[in-house]
Coordinates of C-alpha atoms in Angstrom, one line a residue:
X49 CA 71.1 134.9 30.8
X50 CA 74.0 132.1 31.7
X51 CA 75.6 134.1 33.9
X52 CA 72.5 134.5 36.0
X53 CA 71.9 130.7 36.5
X54 CA 75.4 131.1 38.5
X55 CA 73.3 132.7 41.5
X56 CA 71.2 129.9 43.3
X57 CA 67.9 130.2 45.0
X58 CA 67.9 132.2 48.1
X59 CA 71.5 132.2 48.4
X60 CA 71.3 135.0 51.0
X61 CA 68.5 133.8 53.0
X62 CA 69.4 130.3 53.5
X63 CA 71.4 128.5 55.5
X64 CA 72.3 124.7 55.8
X65 CA 72.6 123.0 59.4
X66 CA 74.5 120.1 59.5
X67 CA 75.2 117.9 63.3
X68 CA 78.2 116.1 63.3
X69 CA 81.3 114.3 65.0
X70 CA 83.2 113.7 61.8
X71 CA 85.5 115.4 58.9
X72 CA 82.8 116.5 56.8
X73 CA 84.0 114.7 53.5
X74 CA 80.6 113.9 52.6
X75 CA 80.3 117.7 51.6
X76 CA 82.9 117.0 48.3
X77 CA 79.8 115.2 46.6
X78 CA 77.2 118.7 47.6
X79 CA 79.9 120.9 46.2
X80 CA 77.7 121.7 43.2
X81 CA 74.5 122.5 45.3
X82 CA 75.9 123.7 48.9
X83 CA 79.3 125.7 47.9
X84 CA 77.5 129.2 47.3
X85 CA 75.5 128.8 51.0
X86 CA 76.3 129.3 54.3
X87 CA 76.8 126.2 56.4
X88 CA 76.4 126.4 60.1
X89 CA 78.1 123.3 61.5
X90 CA 77.2 121.7 64.7
X91 CA 79.8 119.6 66.4
X92 CA 78.3 116.9 68.9
X93 CA 80.9 114.9 71.7
X94 CA 84.3 115.9 72.2
X95 CA 85.0 119.6 71.7
X96 CA 88.6 119.0 71.6
X97 CA 88.4 117.3 68.7
X98 CA 88.8 118.8 65.3
X99 CA 86.1 118.7 62.6
X100 CA 87.8 119.0 58.7
X101 CA 85.8 121.0 56.5
X102 CA 86.8 120.5 52.6
X103 CA 88.5 123.8 51.3
X104 CA 85.9 126.4 50.2
X105 CA 82.8 126.2 51.9
X106 CA 81.8 129.4 53.9
X107 CA 80.4 128.0 57.2
X108 CA 80.6 128.8 60.9
X109 CA 81.3 125.9 63.5
X110 CA 80.0 125.7 67.0
X111 CA 81.1 122.9 69.3
X112 CA 79.7 122.4 73.3
X113 CA 81.8 124.8 74.7
X114 CA 80.2 127.4 72.1
X115 CA 77.2 126.7 73.0
X116 CA 77.8 126.8 76.7
X117 CA 79.5 130.3 76.2
X118 CA 76.7 131.4 73.9
X119 CA 73.4 130.2 76.1
X120 CA 75.2 129.9 79.7
X121 CA 72.9 128.1 82.1
X122 CA 70.1 127.8 79.3
X123 CA 72.3 125.4 77.3
X124 CA 70.9 122.9 79.0
X125 CA 68.1 122.8 76.5
X126 CA 70.4 121.5 73.9
X127 CA 71.4 117.7 74.0
X128 CA 74.8 116.4 74.2
X129 CA 76.0 113.3 72.4
X130 CA 72.8 113.3 70.0
X131 CA 72.0 114.8 66.5
X132 CA 69.4 116.8 68.1
X133 CA 72.1 119.5 69.1
X134 CA 71.5 120.5 65.6
X135 CA 68.7 122.5 66.7
X136 CA 71.4 125.1 68.0
X137 CA 71.9 126.1 64.6
X138 CA 68.8 127.1 63.8
X139 CA 68.5 129.4 67.0
X140 CA 71.9 130.9 66.3
X141 CA 71.0 131.5 62.2
X142 CA 69.7 135.0 61.1
X143 CA 68.6 133.8 58.0
X144 CA 64.7 133.3 56.4
X145 CA 65.0 129.4 55.8
X146 CA 67.1 126.5 57.2
X147 CA 67.7 123.4 55.1
X148 CA 69.3 120.7 57.4
X149 CA 71.1 117.4 56.1
X150 CA 72.8 114.7 58.1
X151 CA 76.8 113.7 57.3
X152 CA 75.7 110.2 55.9
X153 CA 73.3 111.8 53.3
X154 CA 74.5 111.8 49.5
X155 CA 73.3 112.9 46.3
X156 CA 70.6 110.9 44.8
X157 CA 70.1 110.1 41.1
X158 CA 66.5 110.3 39.6
X159 CA 65.1 108.0 37.3
X160 CA 66.6 109.1 34.6
X161 CA 70.1 109.0 36.0
X162 CA 70.4 112.4 36.7
X163 CA 71.5 114.1 40.2
X164 CA 69.2 115.4 42.5
X165 CA 69.4 118.9 43.4
X166 CA 67.8 118.6 46.8
X167 CA 68.1 122.2 48.2
X168 CA 66.4 123.6 44.7
X169 CA 63.5 121.0 45.0
X170 CA 62.7 122.1 49.0
X171 CA 63.2 125.5 47.8
X172 CA 60.2 125.4 45.4
X173 CA 58.1 123.3 48.0
X174 CA 58.9 126.1 50.5
X175 CA 58.2 129.0 48.2
X176 CA 54.8 127.6 46.9
X177 CA 51.6 127.2 48.9
X178 CA 50.2 124.3 50.9
X179 CA 46.8 122.8 50.6
X180 CA 46.0 121.4 54.3
X181 CA 42.5 122.2 54.0
X182 CA 41.4 119.9 51.3
X183 CA 43.2 117.1 49.6
X184 CA 44.1 117.2 45.9
X185 CA 44.2 114.3 44.1
X186 CA 47.0 115.3 41.8
X187 CA 49.1 116.0 44.6
X188 CA 50.9 119.4 44.6
X189 CA 48.4 121.8 42.5
X190 CA 51.3 124.4 42.1
X191 CA 54.0 122.1 40.2
X192 CA 54.4 122.1 36.6
X193 CA 51.9 119.9 34.7
X194 CA 49.6 119.7 37.8
X195 CA 46.6 121.8 38.9
X196 CA 43.7 121.5 41.1
X197 CA 40.9 118.8 40.0
X198 CA 37.3 118.9 39.3
X199 CA 35.2 119.6 42.5
X200 CA 38.3 121.3 44.3
X201 CA 36.6 124.5 46.1
X202 CA 38.2 127.9 44.5
X203 CA 37.9 129.6 47.8
X204 CA 40.6 127.0 48.9
X205 CA 42.8 127.4 45.7
X206 CA 44.9 130.6 46.9
X207 CA 46.2 127.7 49.6
X208 CA 48.4 128.6 52.9
X209 CA 52.0 129.5 53.3
X210 CA 54.3 126.7 53.6
X211 CA 56.2 126.3 56.6
X212 CA 58.0 122.9 56.2
X213 CA 59.3 120.5 53.5
X214 CA 59.8 117.0 54.7
X215 CA 61.8 115.3 52.3
X216 CA 62.6 111.1 51.8
X217 CA 65.7 109.2 51.3
X218 CA 66.7 106.5 48.7
X219 CA 68.7 103.3 49.9
X220 CA 68.4 102.8 54.0
X221 CA 64.8 104.1 54.9
X222 CA 64.4 105.5 58.2
X223 CA 63.0 102.7 59.6
X224 CA 63.0 102.0 63.6
X225 CA 65.3 99.4 65.4
X226 CA 62.4 96.5 65.3
X227 CA 62.0 96.9 61.6
X228 CA 65.6 97.4 61.1
X229 CA 65.9 93.9 62.6
X230 CA 63.1 92.3 61.0
X231 CA 64.0 93.5 57.5
X232 CA 68.3 94.4 58.0
X233 CA 68.4 93.8 53.6
X234 CA 65.4 96.2 52.9
X235 CA 66.4 99.1 50.5
X236 CA 64.1 101.8 49.5
X237 CA 64.6 101.9 45.7
X238 CA 61.3 103.7 45.1
X239 CA 61.3 106.9 43.5
X240 CA 57.7 108.5 43.7
X241 CA 57.5 111.7 42.3
X242 CA 55.5 113.5 44.1
X243 CA 54.9 116.5 47.0
X244 CA 51.7 116.1 49.1
X245 CA 50.7 118.9 51.8
X246 CA 49.9 116.8 54.7
X247 CA 46.2 117.2 56.0
X248 CA 45.1 119.6 58.8
X249 CA 44.9 117.4 61.8
X250 CA 47.0 114.3 60.9
X251 CA 50.3 114.0 62.4
X252 CA 53.5 112.2 60.8
X253 CA 56.9 111.1 61.7
X254 CA 59.2 114.0 61.0
X255 CA 62.8 113.0 59.9
X256 CA 65.3 115.5 60.3
X257 CA 68.2 114.0 58.1
X258 CA 66.7 116.2 54.9
X259 CA 64.4 118.8 56.1
X260 CA 64.0 122.2 55.4
X261 CA 61.5 124.8 57.0
X262 CA 60.6 128.6 56.7
X263 CA 62.4 129.9 59.9
X264 CA 60.7 133.3 60.4
X265 CA 57.5 131.3 59.9
X266 CA 57.8 128.2 62.3
X267 CA 61.5 128.1 63.7
X268 CA 60.8 128.6 67.4
X269 CA 58.9 125.3 67.1
X270 CA 61.7 123.3 65.5
X271 CA 63.1 122.4 69.2
X272 CA 64.5 118.6 68.6
X273 CA 63.9 117.9 72.5
X274 CA 66.4 116.6 75.1
X275 CA 67.7 113.3 73.8
X276 CA 70.9 111.8 74.3
X277 CA 73.5 111.6 77.1
X278 CA 71.7 112.0 80.4
X279 CA 68.1 111.3 78.8
X280 CA 66.3 108.2 79.1
X281 CA 65.6 108.6 75.2
X282 CA 67.0 108.7 71.9
X283 CA 66.2 108.7 68.4
X284 CA 62.9 110.7 69.1
X285 CA 64.2 114.3 68.7
X286 CA 62.7 115.0 64.9
X287 CA 59.7 113.0 65.7
X288 CA 59.2 115.5 68.8
X289 CA 59.9 118.6 66.6
X290 CA 57.6 117.2 64.2
X291 CA 54.6 116.5 66.3
X292 CA 54.7 119.8 68.1
X293 CA 55.4 122.0 64.8
X294 CA 52.4 120.2 62.9
X295 CA 50.2 121.2 65.9
X296 CA 51.4 124.7 65.7
X297 CA 51.1 124.6 61.8
X298 CA 47.5 123.4 61.8
X299 CA 46.8 126.1 64.6
X300 CA 48.3 128.9 62.8
X301 CA 47.3 127.9 59.3
X302 CA 50.3 127.1 58.1
X303 CA 51.4 123.9 55.5
X304 CA 53.7 121.1 55.8
X305 CA 54.7 119.1 52.6
X306 CA 56.1 115.5 52.4
X307 CA 57.8 113.8 49.3
X308 CA 60.7 115.1 47.1
X309 CA 63.5 115.8 47.3
X310 CA 65.1 112.4 47.6
X311 CA 68.7 112.3 49.2
X312 CA 70.7 108.8 49.2
X313 CA 70.9 107.6 52.6
X314 CA 74.3 105.5 52.7
X315 CA 74.4 103.8 55.8
X316 CA 72.2 101.9 58.4
X317 CA 72.7 102.8 62.1
X318 CA 73.3 99.6 64.0
X319 CA 69.8 98.1 65.3
X320 CA 70.7 97.0 68.6
X321 CA 72.2 100.6 69.5
X322 CA 69.0 101.8 68.3
X323 CA 66.6 99.5 70.3
X324 CA 68.4 100.8 73.3
X325 CA 67.9 104.0 72.6
X326 CA 64.5 104.1 71.0
X327 CA 63.0 101.4 74.0
X328 CA 61.1 103.8 76.0
X329 CA 59.8 105.9 73.2
X330 CA 58.6 103.1 71.6
X331 CA 56.1 102.5 74.0
X332 CA 55.5 106.1 75.5
X333 CA 54.2 107.1 71.3
X334 CA 51.0 105.0 71.9
X335 CA 50.5 107.7 74.5
X336 CA 52.1 110.8 73.0
X337 CA 50.6 110.4 69.8
X338 CA 46.9 110.5 71.2
X339 CA 47.9 113.6 73.2
X340 CA 49.1 115.2 70.1
X341 CA 46.3 114.1 67.6
X342 CA 43.8 115.5 70.1
X343 CA 45.4 118.8 71.7
X344 CA 44.0 121.9 71.2
X345 CA 45.6 125.6 71.5
X346 CA 43.9 128.8 72.8
X347 CA 42.7 131.4 69.8
X348 CA 45.0 134.2 71.7
X349 CA 47.8 132.2 71.0
X350 CA 48.9 133.9 67.6
X351 CA 52.8 133.6 67.3
X352 CA 54.7 130.3 67.4
X353 CA 56.1 131.0 70.7
X354 CA 53.1 131.8 72.4
X355 CA 51.7 128.2 70.6
X356 CA 55.3 126.5 72.2
X357 CA 54.8 127.6 75.7
X358 CA 51.1 126.6 75.6
X359 CA 52.1 123.4 74.5
X360 CA 55.0 122.7 77.0
X361 CA 52.0 123.7 79.4
X362 CA 50.0 120.4 78.5
X363 CA 53.1 118.2 78.1
X364 CA 53.7 118.8 81.4
X365 CA 50.1 118.5 82.6
X366 CA 49.4 115.7 80.6
X367 CA 52.2 113.5 79.8
X368 CA 54.1 113.9 82.9
X369 CA 52.3 111.0 84.5
X370 CA 54.2 108.8 81.5
X371 CA 57.2 109.6 83.4
X372 CA 59.3 111.9 85.0
X373 CA 60.9 112.8 82.1
X374 CA 58.3 115.0 80.4
X375 CA 58.2 117.3 83.3
X376 CA 62.2 117.7 82.5
X377 CA 61.2 118.2 79.1
X378 CA 58.5 120.5 79.2
X379 CA 60.8 122.8 81.2
X380 CA 63.2 122.5 78.7
X381 CA 60.7 123.3 75.9
X382 CA 60.3 126.6 78.0
X383 CA 64.0 127.2 78.4
X384 CA 64.6 126.8 74.6
X385 CA 61.7 129.6 73.7
X386 CA 63.6 131.9 76.1
X387 CA 66.8 130.9 74.9
X388 CA 65.4 131.7 71.4
X389 CA 64.3 135.1 72.3
X390 CA 67.6 136.1 73.9
X391 CA 69.3 135.3 70.6
X392 CA 66.7 136.7 68.2
X393 CA 65.4 139.8 70.3
X394 CA 63.3 143.0 69.1
X395 CA 60.4 141.0 67.5
X396 CA 62.8 139.8 64.7
X397 CA 61.6 136.5 63.3
X398 CA 58.9 136.2 66.0
X399 CA 57.0 134.1 63.7
X400 CA 53.7 135.9 63.2
X401 CA 51.7 135.3 60.1
X402 CA 53.1 136.7 57.5
X403 CA 51.9 140.2 56.0
X404 CA 53.9 140.1 52.7
X405 CA 57.5 138.8 52.0
X406 CA 59.9 140.5 54.6
X407 CA 63.2 139.5 53.7

């Protein structure tokens, strides 16, 4: 049996996507957990710079020249000089599952001092159902040592397929610039041993630095928007993807989990630089969030692509009055879907609701 342990879960069904502008020395710490998986590295910034990857990893690397070559004019939908470029990796992957992590994230330890295999926990989250329709007060009922509590309807105990697993961070919390400025020394030391399903109808702030998802179920909705170079906003790439994804998951009866696993977030970004990037988003979100909370998609939308195109139309109709940026973003959302379908043709990963476990 010892030999079987060597093959990690979903070894041939999962890609790890990493956006970066620097050498990937951080992978050394992750070697025991990542080495047997395939990596997709999306190099941001200057494409002439050489990114060094430690020996022994199986990877493909794409820079801006590659993105332009592969997507042609549609490359305009992929952000430049922003970690939003990571979503190009989701598009070129051919695997069923994606895990994405930032290059300043390291292996965390649990309260017993053991290294946390974040990827393994994400996979457990994705392979067990979610319960968005009725909250279980013991949190994830599918975890060992837990179950559905008294009063939980038996008709809902099968749950729904899990599309997204959103992990958390020890050390540097994922705060916005104003909170960073007010609490410059705050560190997250609280390890909460829980996984919850985010209820249907509830939007949440999705952080992209420790995130896994079922690409077959929700991949086309994981567009990280137009951010960074030439755009009026940054640091809202994962937020935008999270809002869109959650609305579509609710519509298609899919689940989103948050909680375990933790990673160790090693360094805080500059709050003054962040404030400049986030400034517009901080007040725009006061109108964007009510839009996502109230938006409804037509029953006819039965694939992620159909939902996303419909959402793009609604973004253009309802949010363009805030700023012309949203007209541009809505157009980019459509371009993204067109590019996705070109790279994933003939119904591959069309993200319909599952009829069994197609590999």
